[in-house]
Amino acid sequence: MTRFLLSVVGATLMAATGTEAFYLPGANPRSYTENDEVDLHVNKITSSKTLLPIEFYKLPFCRPDGKIQHEDENLGEFLAGDRIENSPYKLNMKK
């Protein structure tokens, strides 16, 4: 009985404490300072009508100067059919 009671108290205390974390599979957390360049990538687009994925640059969006580069994928992205590519947009932190 005391073991059960300790478990309930421990679970309550853990639930009551605040946490600040996230996990996005395949992504490593990175800290930015003001004016650091932030990489922006594009992915496939899916339609709710056909459910077929379409490569981002097959549609009439701005293409990057030069060659489109496919970014390295992890196993999860590959199995999900993601196609990560570079983008022509430049972003800077807090700008």
PDB file of C-alpha atoms in Angstrom:
ATOM      1  CA  MET A   1       0.000   0.000   0.000  1.00  0.00           C
ATOM      2  CA  THR A   2       2.779   2.440   0.868  1.00  0.00           C
ATOM      3  CA  ARG A   3       4.473   1.709  -2.462  1.00  0.00           C
ATOM      4  CA  PHE A   4       1.275   2.644  -4.285  1.00  0.00           C
ATOM      5  CA  LEU A   5       0.909   5.800  -2.197  1.00  0.00           C
ATOM      6  CA  LEU A   6       4.510   6.817  -2.939  1.00  0.00           C
ATOM      7  CA  SER A   7       3.901   6.249  -6.644  1.00  0.00           C
ATOM      8  CA  VAL A   8       0.811   8.467  -6.612  1.00  0.00           C
ATOM      9  CA  VAL A   9       2.613  11.223  -4.687  1.00  0.00           C
ATOM     10  CA  GLY A  10       5.621  11.015  -7.024  1.00  0.00           C
ATOM     11  CA  ALA A  11       3.437  11.189 -10.129  1.00  0.00           C
ATOM     12  CA  THR A  12       1.544  14.161  -8.678  1.00  0.00           C
ATOM     13  CA  LEU A  13       4.756  16.033  -7.916  1.00  0.00           C
ATOM     14  CA  MET A  14       6.134  15.361 -11.386  1.00  0.00           C
ATOM     15  CA  ALA A  15       2.914  16.563 -12.998  1.00  0.00           C
ATOM     16  CA  ALA A  16       2.878  19.717 -10.864  1.00  0.00           C
ATOM     17  CA  THR A  17       6.358  20.848 -11.902  1.00  0.00           C
ATOM     18  CA  GLY A  18       6.675  22.894 -15.075  1.00  0.00           C
ATOM     19  CA  THR A  19       8.748  21.700 -17.982  1.00  0.00           C
ATOM     20  CA  GLU A  20      10.161  23.520 -20.964  1.00  0.00           C
ATOM     21  CA  ALA A  21      11.172  21.043 -23.622  1.00  0.00           C
ATOM     22  CA  PHE A  22      10.192  19.712 -26.999  1.00  0.00           C
ATOM     23  CA  TYR A  23      11.268  16.880 -29.224  1.00  0.00           C
ATOM     24  CA  LEU A  24      11.003  16.945 -32.985  1.00  0.00           C
ATOM     25  CA  PRO A  25      12.282  13.708 -34.515  1.00  0.00           C
ATOM     26  CA  GLY A  26      15.320  14.307 -36.684  1.00  0.00           C
ATOM     27  CA  ALA A  27      15.842  17.879 -35.511  1.00  0.00           C
ATOM     28  CA  ASN A  28      18.626  18.994 -33.237  1.00  0.00           C
ATOM     29  CA  PRO A  29      17.921  22.005 -31.027  1.00  0.00           C
ATOM     30  CA  ARG A  30      19.922  25.081 -31.982  1.00  0.00           C
ATOM     31  CA  SER A  31      20.278  28.434 -30.258  1.00  0.00           C
ATOM     32  CA  TYR A  32      20.272  31.659 -32.267  1.00  0.00           C
ATOM     33  CA  THR A  33      21.412  35.131 -31.397  1.00  0.00           C
ATOM     34  CA  GLU A  34      20.117  38.330 -32.951  1.00  0.00           C
ATOM     35  CA  ASN A  35      20.906  38.670 -36.679  1.00  0.00           C
ATOM     36  CA  ASP A  36      22.001  35.006 -37.084  1.00  0.00           C
ATOM     37  CA  GLU A  37      20.954  33.526 -40.418  1.00  0.00           C
ATOM     38  CA  VAL A  38      18.160  30.967 -40.103  1.00  0.00           C
ATOM     39  CA  ASP A  39      18.024  28.258 -42.758  1.00  0.00           C
ATOM     40  CA  LEU A  40      14.630  27.888 -44.420  1.00  0.00           C
ATOM     41  CA  HIS A  41      13.822  24.684 -46.260  1.00  0.00           C
ATOM     42  CA  VAL A  42      10.770  23.561 -48.204  1.00  0.00           C
ATOM     43  CA  ASN A  43       9.028  20.192 -48.283  1.00  0.00           C
ATOM     44  CA  LYS A  44       6.513  18.406 -50.467  1.00  0.00           C
ATOM     45  CA  ILE A  45       2.937  19.635 -50.725  1.00  0.00           C
ATOM     46  CA  THR A  46      -0.025  17.285 -50.393  1.00  0.00           C
ATOM     47  CA  SER A  47      -3.550  17.838 -51.600  1.00  0.00           C
ATOM     48  CA  SER A  48      -6.563  16.980 -49.484  1.00  0.00           C
ATOM     49  CA  LYS A  49      -8.375  15.960 -52.674  1.00  0.00           C
ATOM     50  CA  THR A  50      -5.848  13.618 -54.304  1.00  0.00           C
ATOM     51  CA  LEU A  51      -3.555  12.776 -51.341  1.00  0.00           C
ATOM     52  CA  LEU A  52      -0.664  12.650 -53.796  1.00  0.00           C
ATOM     53  CA  PRO A  53       2.479  14.508 -52.750  1.00  0.00           C
ATOM     54  CA  ILE A  54       3.763  17.148 -55.159  1.00  0.00           C
ATOM     55  CA  GLU A  55       7.335  18.412 -55.139  1.00  0.00           C
ATOM     56  CA  PHE A  56       7.406  22.035 -53.970  1.00  0.00           C
ATOM     57  CA  TYR A  57       9.153  23.434 -57.045  1.00  0.00           C
ATOM     58  CA  LYS A  58       6.898  21.634 -59.547  1.00  0.00           C
ATOM     59  CA  LEU A  59       4.397  24.367 -58.684  1.00  0.00           C
ATOM     60  CA  PRO A  60       4.947  28.022 -59.699  1.00  0.00           C
ATOM     61  CA  PHE A  61       6.879  29.140 -56.605  1.00  0.00           C
ATOM     62  CA  CYS A  62      10.108  31.134 -56.534  1.00  0.00           C
ATOM     63  CA  ARG A  63      13.004  28.810 -57.293  1.00  0.00           C
ATOM     64  CA  PRO A  64      16.415  29.366 -55.720  1.00  0.00           C
ATOM     65  CA  ASP A  65      19.225  30.756 -57.833  1.00  0.00           C
ATOM     66  CA  GLY A  66      21.382  27.950 -59.122  1.00  0.00           C
ATOM     67  CA  LYS A  67      20.667  24.317 -58.464  1.00  0.00           C
ATOM     68  CA  ILE A  68      17.983  22.984 -56.142  1.00  0.00           C
ATOM     69  CA  GLN A  69      19.729  21.008 -53.428  1.00  0.00           C
ATOM     70  CA  HIS A  70      18.082  18.094 -51.693  1.00  0.00           C
ATOM     71  CA  GLU A  71      18.895  18.163 -47.996  1.00  0.00           C
ATOM     72  CA  ASP A  72      20.010  15.034 -46.169  1.00  0.00           C
ATOM     73  CA  GLU A  73      17.116  13.083 -44.784  1.00  0.00           C
ATOM     74  CA  ASN A  74      16.878  10.868 -41.760  1.00  0.00           C
ATOM     75  CA  LEU A  75      15.117   7.524 -41.924  1.00  0.00           C
ATOM     76  CA  GLY A  76      11.820   8.939 -40.614  1.00  0.00           C
ATOM     77  CA  GLU A  77      11.702  11.649 -43.286  1.00  0.00           C
ATOM     78  CA  PHE A  78      12.522   9.115 -45.984  1.00  0.00           C
ATOM     79  CA  LEU A  79       9.786   6.712 -44.847  1.00  0.00           C
ATOM     80  CA  ALA A  80       7.260   9.580 -44.638  1.00  0.00           C
ATOM     81  CA  GLY A  81       8.119  10.609 -48.203  1.00  0.00           C
ATOM     82  CA  ASP A  82       9.490  14.020 -47.246  1.00  0.00           C
ATOM     83  CA  ARG A  83      11.590  15.813 -49.844  1.00  0.00           C
ATOM     84  CA  ILE A  84      13.519  18.562 -48.072  1.00  0.00           C
ATOM     85  CA  GLU A  85      15.006  21.153 -50.468  1.00  0.00           C
ATOM     86  CA  ASN A  86      16.706  24.534 -50.179  1.00  0.00           C
ATOM     87  CA  SER A  87      14.770  27.795 -50.390  1.00  0.00           C
ATOM     88  CA  PRO A  88      15.592  31.187 -51.976  1.00  0.00           C
ATOM     89  CA  TYR A  89      14.424  33.103 -48.914  1.00  0.00           C
ATOM     90  CA  LYS A  90      16.876  34.591 -46.413  1.00  0.00           C
ATOM     91  CA  LEU A  91      15.822  34.900 -42.780  1.00  0.00           C
ATOM     92  CA  ASN A  92      17.685  36.487 -39.902  1.00  0.00           C
ATOM     93  CA  MET A  93      16.769  36.066 -36.241  1.00  0.00           C
ATOM     94  CA  LYS A  94      14.781  39.033 -34.844  1.00  0.00           C
ATOM     95  CA  LYS A  95      14.799  40.927 -38.142  1.00  0.00           C
TER      96      LYS A  95
END
